[in-house]
Amino acid sequence: MGRRSIALARGTFDVLVIGGGMTGTGVALDAASRGLRVALVEKDDLRRARRPNSSKMAHGGLRYLQQREFRLVYENLAERQRLLDNAPHLITPSPS
């Protein structure tokens, strides 16, 4: 058992997030921002946990308009706004 495993075993956490990809780190950030004690575990280096084919694009869901998936458009716009509110330094708007 490595040093990190021992520290994790001795800690007390409200939330355990397994997987340090986009979803896992987002969940961990959200929980921590709400004051919860969070442990995030990843089997590899966190830099390797992301999906290699990710476009790294935060879109507003407008592509779903053509399919008339209005609920998905709303959800994507709401998620994009959360990203803009919580991490504006990670978002660079594209010219229209």
Tab-separated table of C-alpha atoms in Angstrom:
chain	number	residue	atom	x	y	z
A	1	MET	CA	0.000	0.000	0.000
A	2	GLY	CA	1.477	3.356	-1.097
A	3	ARG	CA	1.610	6.570	0.903
A	4	ARG	CA	-1.485	7.966	-0.844
A	5	SER	CA	-3.488	4.851	-0.023
A	6	ILE	CA	-2.669	5.205	3.663
A	7	ALA	CA	-3.749	8.867	3.685
A	8	LEU	CA	-7.032	7.948	2.001
A	9	ALA	CA	-7.657	5.101	4.460
A	10	ARG	CA	-7.202	7.432	7.453
A	11	GLY	CA	-9.408	10.210	6.081
A	12	THR	CA	-13.110	10.770	6.576
A	13	PHE	CA	-15.035	11.883	3.522
A	14	ASP	CA	-18.604	12.753	2.652
A	15	VAL	CA	-18.179	11.781	-0.993
A	16	LEU	CA	-15.941	9.283	-2.749
A	17	VAL	CA	-15.591	9.885	-6.485
A	18	ILE	CA	-14.148	7.022	-8.498
A	19	GLY	CA	-12.630	8.111	-11.785
A	20	GLY	CA	-10.817	11.338	-12.530
A	21	GLY	CA	-12.143	11.996	-16.017
A	22	MET	CA	-14.292	14.974	-16.976
A	23	THR	CA	-17.357	13.750	-15.108
A	24	GLY	CA	-15.493	12.603	-11.998
A	25	THR	CA	-13.522	15.811	-11.581
A	26	GLY	CA	-16.657	17.847	-12.222
A	27	VAL	CA	-18.566	15.936	-9.566
A	28	ALA	CA	-15.655	16.308	-7.126
A	29	LEU	CA	-15.435	20.055	-7.780
A	30	ASP	CA	-19.172	20.512	-7.360
A	31	ALA	CA	-19.244	18.558	-4.096
A	32	ALA	CA	-16.212	20.393	-2.702
A	33	SER	CA	-17.720	23.768	-3.647
A	34	ARG	CA	-20.753	22.804	-1.540
A	35	GLY	CA	-18.550	22.239	1.498
A	36	LEU	CA	-18.388	18.448	1.365
A	37	ARG	CA	-15.181	16.540	2.104
A	38	VAL	CA	-14.280	14.829	-1.145
A	39	ALA	CA	-11.884	12.034	-2.053
A	40	LEU	CA	-11.255	11.445	-5.744
A	41	VAL	CA	-9.489	8.260	-6.777
A	42	GLU	CA	-8.111	7.473	-10.213
A	43	LYS	CA	-6.226	4.340	-11.204
A	44	ASP	CA	-3.848	6.288	-13.459
A	45	ASP	CA	-2.311	9.725	-13.455
A	46	LEU	CA	-5.141	12.296	-13.482
A	47	ARG	CA	-3.745	13.815	-16.665
A	48	ARG	CA	-4.313	10.478	-18.379
A	49	ALA	CA	-7.873	10.042	-17.113
A	50	ARG	CA	-9.453	12.253	-19.750
A	51	ARG	CA	-10.960	10.736	-22.857
A	52	PRO	CA	-8.468	10.897	-25.704
A	53	ASN	CA	-11.201	11.654	-28.240
A	54	SER	CA	-12.767	14.504	-26.262
A	55	SER	CA	-13.382	17.626	-28.341
A	56	LYS	CA	-12.844	19.788	-25.227
A	57	MET	CA	-15.812	21.820	-26.446
A	58	ALA	CA	-18.449	23.211	-24.096
A	59	HIS	CA	-21.399	23.753	-26.393
A	60	GLY	CA	-24.826	25.111	-25.630
A	61	GLY	CA	-26.718	22.197	-27.134
A	62	LEU	CA	-27.873	24.118	-30.190
A	63	ARG	CA	-27.171	21.089	-32.357
A	64	TYR	CA	-30.203	19.469	-30.680
A	65	LEU	CA	-32.550	22.163	-32.008
A	66	GLN	CA	-32.593	20.548	-35.432
A	67	GLN	CA	-33.805	17.326	-33.797
A	68	ARG	CA	-36.353	19.290	-31.700
A	69	GLU	CA	-34.803	17.954	-28.493
A	70	PHE	CA	-35.686	21.083	-26.512
A	71	ARG	CA	-35.073	19.489	-23.119
A	72	LEU	CA	-31.504	18.629	-24.155
A	73	VAL	CA	-30.954	22.181	-25.449
A	74	TYR	CA	-32.091	23.566	-22.091
A	75	GLU	CA	-29.902	21.139	-20.115
A	76	ASN	CA	-26.829	21.901	-22.235
A	77	LEU	CA	-27.322	25.648	-21.947
A	78	ALA	CA	-27.744	25.362	-18.185
A	79	GLU	CA	-24.570	23.250	-17.892
A	80	ARG	CA	-22.642	25.662	-20.104
A	81	GLN	CA	-23.758	28.546	-17.892
A	82	ARG	CA	-22.566	26.652	-14.799
A	83	LEU	CA	-19.172	26.259	-16.459
A	84	LEU	CA	-19.079	29.969	-17.274
A	85	ASP	CA	-20.037	30.854	-13.694
A	86	ASN	CA	-17.689	28.403	-11.947
A	87	ALA	CA	-14.688	28.324	-14.259
A	88	PRO	CA	-14.649	31.289	-16.650
A	89	HIS	CA	-10.896	30.827	-17.050
A	90	LEU	CA	-11.551	27.467	-18.769
A	91	ILE	CA	-14.027	28.793	-21.342
A	92	THR	CA	-13.053	30.734	-24.467
A	93	PRO	CA	-16.047	31.771	-26.547
A	94	SER	CA	-15.750	31.090	-30.265
A	95	PRO	CA	-16.531	33.907	-32.674
A	96	SER	CA	-20.006	33.607	-34.140
